């Protein structure tokens, strides 16, 4: 059981996995989940129609178009569906696999009439507040609100060279990759990385690796176990999990990936504990138009942030972004551009649901780093009036908390997989 190996100390930080598990699974996770079900956090505005700027080969069978709500394949008569491929068994199963992946990967864009009205009101409210310079994405006419609760992150059948190529481009993003790291996804033995790499670049690599691990845990935990016309059954797929994380099967890589997941958890937790003054101002509201609910949600949010602050074993990010002011500013800009690029790479993801969660989690992590880089600005935020020097838009806030929600969920799912594996012995 390669999983037992991820215990004890994490590199770069003074903490152990058991402490994080107990804190997350019993204190933070339940509250965070409740927070994310509220309207403010439930709707994320995203542009899923941007073309892929890097390569334009259509991945197998145009899975790229999967959000065009396709006819559920069971409504299409078999003859029509397989007509063009009549004579080829193989092509037929390929077509079916595609249909399947399209169906599972489609984004459900429906919003109730009421929500559509509310969202217009939010935009008016947000535009009047002191936001500046926003991600190009959400002002595009193609950007739409998506209900995250209707589109859970789970297995979609999206795999193959396409997914591989995308992760690879992310890892190799702008030479941030340490030179002696083999591509993380080849099956070859990976050399022990990071000798002679400055800590920030190593951190960047570990954050992305942690994100990758988190996403793979969700896909294994919410796997399509049974798909018949009468019911779809989603649940944990232990084999899938072991292929990605078992120490023996991954030749030692699995435990390292999981360590990176915890590293990412601590970085984002640290950001939440640092951003408290921004949300704590009396004038700050999580505006949805429903006043009493807005007050309640803000209180729950503050409770979560204080909880994050109370966590004893924080990670000292000064070791991460050390160096003088000028260096730090340059690094901050570098990180910002990397995240912009990763978001562009996400536009190449064929499966729309994967693209949605990919963009959201990239933006969430980018926002967490922005917070860590702006610590001194946050401390100087005035109690009232605009905070020009440090600002978070609704978009960033929703991404920050939902992204952390995904990682928090992964840590929680890990415990579940550990128990299943223990009982299998």
XYZ file of C-alpha atoms in Angstrom:
425
model
C 0.000 0.000 0.000
C 2.021 2.940 -1.266
C -0.224 5.288 0.593
C 1.019 4.696 4.052
C 4.276 6.221 2.996
C 2.791 9.694 2.883
C 3.002 10.390 6.554
C 5.242 12.482 8.657
C 7.107 15.532 7.516
C 6.630 17.459 4.330
C 9.665 19.068 2.773
C 9.820 22.856 2.907
C 7.486 23.123 5.802
C 7.122 22.298 9.434
C 4.180 20.015 9.478
C 2.960 16.530 9.149
C 0.230 15.002 7.104
C -1.739 13.668 10.060
C -2.221 17.147 11.520
C -3.453 18.486 8.186
C -5.834 15.552 7.735
C -7.456 15.994 11.114
C -7.745 19.771 10.710
C -9.117 19.570 7.206
C -11.425 16.605 7.415
C -13.168 17.463 10.656
C -12.996 21.235 10.909
C -12.409 23.001 7.642
C -13.938 20.773 4.985
C -17.520 20.679 6.371
C -17.678 24.472 6.724
C -16.080 25.146 3.375
C -18.544 22.830 1.691
C -21.432 24.686 3.231
C -19.961 28.006 2.085
C -19.563 26.850 -1.512
C -23.226 25.911 -1.776
C -24.212 29.569 -1.413
C -25.172 31.572 -4.479
C -22.200 33.898 -4.233
C -19.761 31.003 -4.618
C -21.862 28.770 -6.756
C -21.823 30.752 -9.994
C -18.542 31.246 -11.791
C -18.205 33.401 -14.853
C -15.992 31.834 -17.449
C -15.333 32.002 -21.150
C -15.290 28.452 -22.482
C -15.323 29.541 -26.120
C -11.796 30.831 -26.472
C -9.857 29.116 -29.222
C -6.742 27.188 -28.305
C -3.815 29.482 -29.089
C -1.155 26.780 -29.248
C -2.024 23.914 -31.513
C -5.049 23.168 -33.557
C -5.126 19.493 -34.270
C -8.561 18.285 -33.419
C -8.241 15.725 -30.776
C -9.745 12.406 -31.595
C -13.227 12.759 -32.988
C -13.731 16.417 -32.261
C -14.288 15.800 -28.584
C -13.284 19.438 -28.524
C -16.860 20.447 -29.251
C -18.271 18.484 -26.430
C -20.241 21.238 -24.752
C -22.540 21.634 -27.675
C -25.313 19.859 -25.849
C -25.303 16.735 -27.970
C -28.362 14.549 -28.304
C -28.002 11.950 -25.624
C -26.738 9.090 -27.716
C -29.534 6.807 -26.596
C -32.026 9.028 -28.414
C -30.212 8.679 -31.688
C -31.174 5.494 -33.520
C -28.302 3.070 -33.736
C -28.416 2.929 -37.490
C -27.858 6.634 -37.877
C -25.244 6.736 -35.191
C -23.146 4.006 -36.718
C -24.187 4.514 -40.343
C -20.996 6.036 -41.623
C -18.860 3.442 -39.924
C -21.028 0.465 -40.682
C -18.220 -1.809 -41.654
C -15.725 -1.069 -38.969
C -16.162 -2.523 -35.523
C -13.291 -0.495 -34.184
C -14.508 2.813 -35.540
C -17.865 2.032 -34.076
C -16.571 1.586 -30.569
C -14.468 4.717 -31.046
C -17.560 6.662 -32.017
C -19.356 5.379 -28.953
C -16.476 6.233 -26.680
C -16.545 9.722 -28.123
C -20.242 10.122 -27.642
C -19.731 9.016 -24.091
C -16.901 11.451 -23.405
C -18.869 14.249 -25.034
C -21.836 13.538 -22.872
C -19.850 13.308 -19.662
C -17.733 16.318 -20.515
C -20.486 18.688 -21.532
C -21.155 21.704 -19.394
C -24.721 22.218 -18.307
C -25.214 25.917 -18.881
C -28.725 26.229 -17.550
C -29.505 28.927 -15.006
C -32.944 29.667 -13.635
C -34.695 32.841 -14.727
C -34.291 34.173 -11.213
C -30.551 33.546 -11.191
C -30.145 35.260 -14.561
C -31.831 38.360 -13.163
C -29.733 38.265 -10.006
C -26.513 37.900 -11.946
C -27.235 41.064 -13.935
C -27.708 42.889 -10.703
C -24.404 41.541 -9.368
C -22.546 42.800 -12.390
C -23.967 46.270 -11.920
C -22.992 46.177 -8.296
C -19.470 44.927 -8.988
C -18.802 47.434 -11.731
C -19.574 50.278 -9.395
C -17.134 49.065 -6.776
C -13.446 49.748 -7.001
C -12.256 46.982 -9.248
C -9.487 47.608 -11.688
C -7.913 45.723 -14.518
C -9.742 42.471 -14.749
C -8.931 39.238 -16.499
C -9.625 39.768 -20.183
C -11.832 36.742 -20.092
C -14.857 37.806 -18.241
C -15.586 40.938 -20.197
C -15.819 38.945 -23.355
C -19.390 38.597 -24.621
C -18.718 34.856 -24.670
C -18.191 34.675 -20.925
C -21.128 33.086 -19.159
C -22.044 32.191 -15.626
C -21.870 28.487 -14.913
C -23.505 26.787 -11.959
C -20.662 24.824 -10.389
C -22.996 22.591 -8.391
C -24.608 21.421 -11.632
C -21.228 20.630 -13.135
C -19.228 18.675 -10.568
C -15.616 17.839 -11.281
C -15.478 14.119 -11.967
C -14.402 11.487 -14.440
C -15.426 12.398 -17.982
C -13.664 9.852 -20.155
C -11.301 12.553 -21.440
C -7.913 10.965 -21.826
C -5.320 9.944 -24.309
C -2.531 11.934 -25.909
C -4.509 15.097 -25.743
C -4.753 15.277 -21.989
C -1.132 14.187 -21.762
C 0.000 16.921 -24.113
C -1.788 19.563 -22.107
C -0.273 18.572 -18.771
C 3.095 18.461 -20.424
C 2.813 22.000 -21.753
C 1.785 23.160 -18.319
C 4.774 21.531 -16.650
C 7.102 22.910 -19.254
C 5.522 26.332 -19.112
C 8.235 28.850 -19.875
C 11.301 27.024 -18.710
C 10.085 27.133 -15.163
C 10.749 23.443 -15.230
C 13.898 22.282 -13.481
C 16.267 20.963 -16.122
C 16.862 17.533 -14.785
C 13.234 16.573 -14.341
C 12.058 14.096 -16.880
C 8.606 14.670 -18.238
C 6.461 13.802 -15.268
C 4.122 11.685 -17.291
C 6.428 9.273 -19.016
C 6.662 5.926 -17.404
C 10.444 6.106 -17.200
C 12.158 6.379 -13.858
C 12.130 9.990 -12.780
C 15.454 11.246 -11.460
C 15.378 12.946 -8.088
C 14.655 16.484 -9.182
C 15.538 19.945 -7.989
C 19.190 19.995 -7.289
C 20.340 23.505 -7.962
C 16.942 24.968 -8.719
C 16.026 28.067 -6.803
C 13.191 27.453 -4.417
C 10.554 29.523 -6.241
C 10.833 27.516 -9.422
C 10.787 24.320 -7.507
C 7.717 25.604 -5.702
C 6.033 26.407 -8.999
C 6.621 22.872 -10.211
C 5.345 21.390 -6.964
C 2.193 23.500 -7.016
C 1.346 22.327 -10.513
C 2.133 18.743 -9.566
C -0.156 19.118 -6.530
C -2.932 20.460 -8.722
C -2.462 17.531 -11.087
C -2.649 15.098 -8.171
C -5.773 16.759 -6.816
C -7.556 16.543 -10.147
C -6.586 12.879 -10.489
C -7.954 12.132 -7.029
C -11.323 13.634 -8.004
C -11.417 11.606 -11.192
C -10.683 8.438 -9.214
C -13.130 9.284 -6.419
C -16.019 10.203 -8.709
C -15.539 7.610 -11.356
C -18.298 6.345 -13.588
C -18.697 2.868 -12.145
C -21.890 1.906 -13.868
C -23.592 3.493 -16.825
C -26.846 1.900 -17.840
C -29.951 3.531 -19.183
C -31.621 3.146 -15.827
C -28.886 4.689 -13.726
C -25.443 6.203 -13.606
C -23.399 5.283 -10.613
C -20.399 7.374 -9.596
C -17.976 6.341 -6.911
C -14.396 5.575 -5.928
C -12.369 3.507 -8.376
C -9.520 1.987 -6.399
C -7.668 0.585 -9.406
C -7.603 3.974 -11.093
C -6.370 5.520 -7.860
C -3.599 2.962 -7.437
C -2.407 3.372 -10.998
C -1.807 7.024 -10.269
C -0.583 6.939 -6.690
C 0.540 3.487 -5.556
C 4.202 3.587 -4.659
C 5.120 0.386 -6.441
C 3.028 0.954 -9.554
C 4.305 4.512 -9.986
C 7.885 3.618 -9.060
C 7.924 5.975 -6.130
C 6.284 8.880 -7.919
C 2.864 8.452 -6.264
C 3.855 9.468 -2.747
C 5.730 12.453 -4.128
C 2.654 13.587 -6.013
C 0.622 13.348 -2.838
C 3.221 15.341 -0.918
C 2.870 18.040 -3.545
C -0.877 17.997 -2.996
C -0.340 18.753 0.688
C 2.162 21.437 -0.238
C -0.475 23.085 -2.435
C -3.021 22.752 0.385
C -0.727 24.607 2.789
C 0.067 27.378 0.335
C -3.609 28.067 -0.314
C -4.451 27.752 3.376
C -1.729 30.280 4.100
C -3.236 32.667 1.556
C -6.650 32.373 3.227
C -5.168 33.181 6.604
C -3.408 36.236 5.157
C -6.380 37.694 3.317
C -8.581 38.020 6.404
C -8.196 41.850 6.730
C -9.569 42.313 3.208
C -12.824 40.508 3.998
C -13.031 41.630 7.589
C -13.764 45.267 6.728
C -17.277 46.308 7.780
C -17.900 47.712 4.308
C -17.060 44.512 2.503
C -20.044 42.482 1.372
C -20.499 39.286 -0.578
C -23.218 40.873 -2.630
C -26.058 38.791 -4.033
C -28.900 41.163 -3.233
C -30.342 39.009 -0.470
C -29.223 41.045 2.477
C -29.750 38.725 5.428
C -28.246 35.821 3.552
C -25.271 37.944 2.464
C -24.545 38.760 6.108
C -24.774 35.107 7.087
C -22.487 34.002 4.277
C -19.945 36.651 5.184
C -19.925 35.412 8.768
C -19.351 31.860 7.634
C -16.555 33.084 5.373
C -14.869 34.944 8.231
C -15.200 31.880 10.453
C -13.366 29.834 7.810
C -10.621 32.433 7.449
C -10.117 32.605 11.219
C -9.979 28.838 11.303
C -7.298 28.955 8.603
C -5.393 31.490 10.667
C -5.603 29.274 13.747
C -3.943 26.322 12.022
C -0.685 25.866 13.896
C 1.603 24.477 11.263
C 1.860 27.102 8.641
C 4.192 27.130 5.861
C 6.645 29.955 5.832
C 6.335 31.399 2.382
C 9.123 33.867 2.997
C 11.502 31.052 2.297
C 9.665 30.715 -0.973
C 9.721 34.262 -2.244
C 12.866 35.316 -0.480
C 15.166 37.915 -1.928
C 15.075 41.656 -2.090
C 12.133 43.864 -3.061
C 13.187 44.155 -6.659
C 13.605 40.420 -7.040
C 10.249 39.838 -5.378
C 8.464 42.226 -7.722
C 10.030 40.529 -10.712
C 9.059 37.124 -9.368
C 5.495 38.228 -8.717
C 5.201 39.369 -12.313
C 6.740 36.112 -13.552
C 4.250 34.054 -11.582
C 1.380 36.179 -12.841
C 2.396 35.617 -16.460
C 2.851 31.901 -15.911
C -0.656 31.637 -14.604
C -1.997 33.629 -17.505
C -0.286 31.215 -19.839
C -1.549 28.177 -18.008
C -5.039 29.592 -18.319
C -4.468 29.878 -22.079
C -3.252 26.300 -22.192
C -6.531 25.346 -20.493
C -8.332 26.740 -23.548
C -6.890 23.744 -25.382
C -8.636 21.229 -23.161
C -11.146 19.397 -25.314
C -13.559 18.458 -22.584
C -15.477 21.515 -21.462
C -16.154 20.392 -17.936
C -12.429 19.724 -17.526
C -11.704 23.130 -19.024
C -14.090 24.798 -16.608
C -12.455 23.283 -13.536
C -8.983 23.704 -14.989
C -9.499 27.427 -15.506
C -11.146 27.867 -12.133
C -8.371 26.087 -10.244
C -5.650 27.918 -12.132
C -7.268 31.235 -11.325
C -7.771 30.199 -7.707
C -4.116 29.287 -7.262
C -3.046 32.457 -9.072
C -5.205 34.465 -6.660
C -3.665 32.693 -3.664
C -0.185 33.620 -4.876
C -1.286 37.187 -5.536
C -2.371 37.342 -1.885
C 0.915 35.930 -0.611
C 2.851 38.406 -2.725
C 0.742 41.325 -1.474
C 0.944 40.678 2.221
C 2.193 44.136 3.148
C -0.521 45.812 1.056
C -3.217 43.759 2.752
C -2.019 44.725 6.191
C -2.382 48.382 5.261
C -5.950 48.151 3.993
C -8.043 50.988 5.431
C -11.050 49.985 7.538
C -13.412 51.819 5.250
C -13.324 53.256 1.782
C -11.778 51.665 -1.278
C -8.636 49.551 -1.051
C -7.036 50.598 -4.298
C -3.720 48.985 -3.726
C -5.086 45.515 -3.102
C -8.265 44.356 -4.718
C -9.968 41.051 -5.363
C -12.774 40.801 -7.881
C -15.807 38.572 -7.430
C -14.291 36.307 -10.023
C -11.065 35.882 -8.055
C -12.919 35.360 -4.782
C -15.152 32.654 -6.247
C -12.135 30.971 -7.851
C -10.010 31.183 -4.696
C -12.535 29.464 -2.457
C -13.727 26.901 -4.978
C -10.160 25.976 -5.869
C -9.354 25.488 -2.211
C -12.599 23.543 -1.932
C -11.327 21.097 -4.546
C -8.031 20.561 -2.697
C -9.778 20.255 0.634
C -12.041 17.650 -0.948
C -9.006 15.759 -2.268
C -7.474 15.562 1.180
C -10.801 14.265 2.456
C -11.057 11.698 -0.385
C -7.556 10.458 0.379
C -8.691 9.327 3.794
C -11.515 7.448 2.140
C -9.125 5.671 -0.254
C -6.784 4.819 2.632
C -9.665 3.162 4.450
C -10.784 1.225 1.398
C -7.238 -0.008 0.787
C -6.783 -0.943 4.443
C -9.940 -3.055 4.331
C -8.854 -4.770 1.149
C -5.770 -6.275 2.721
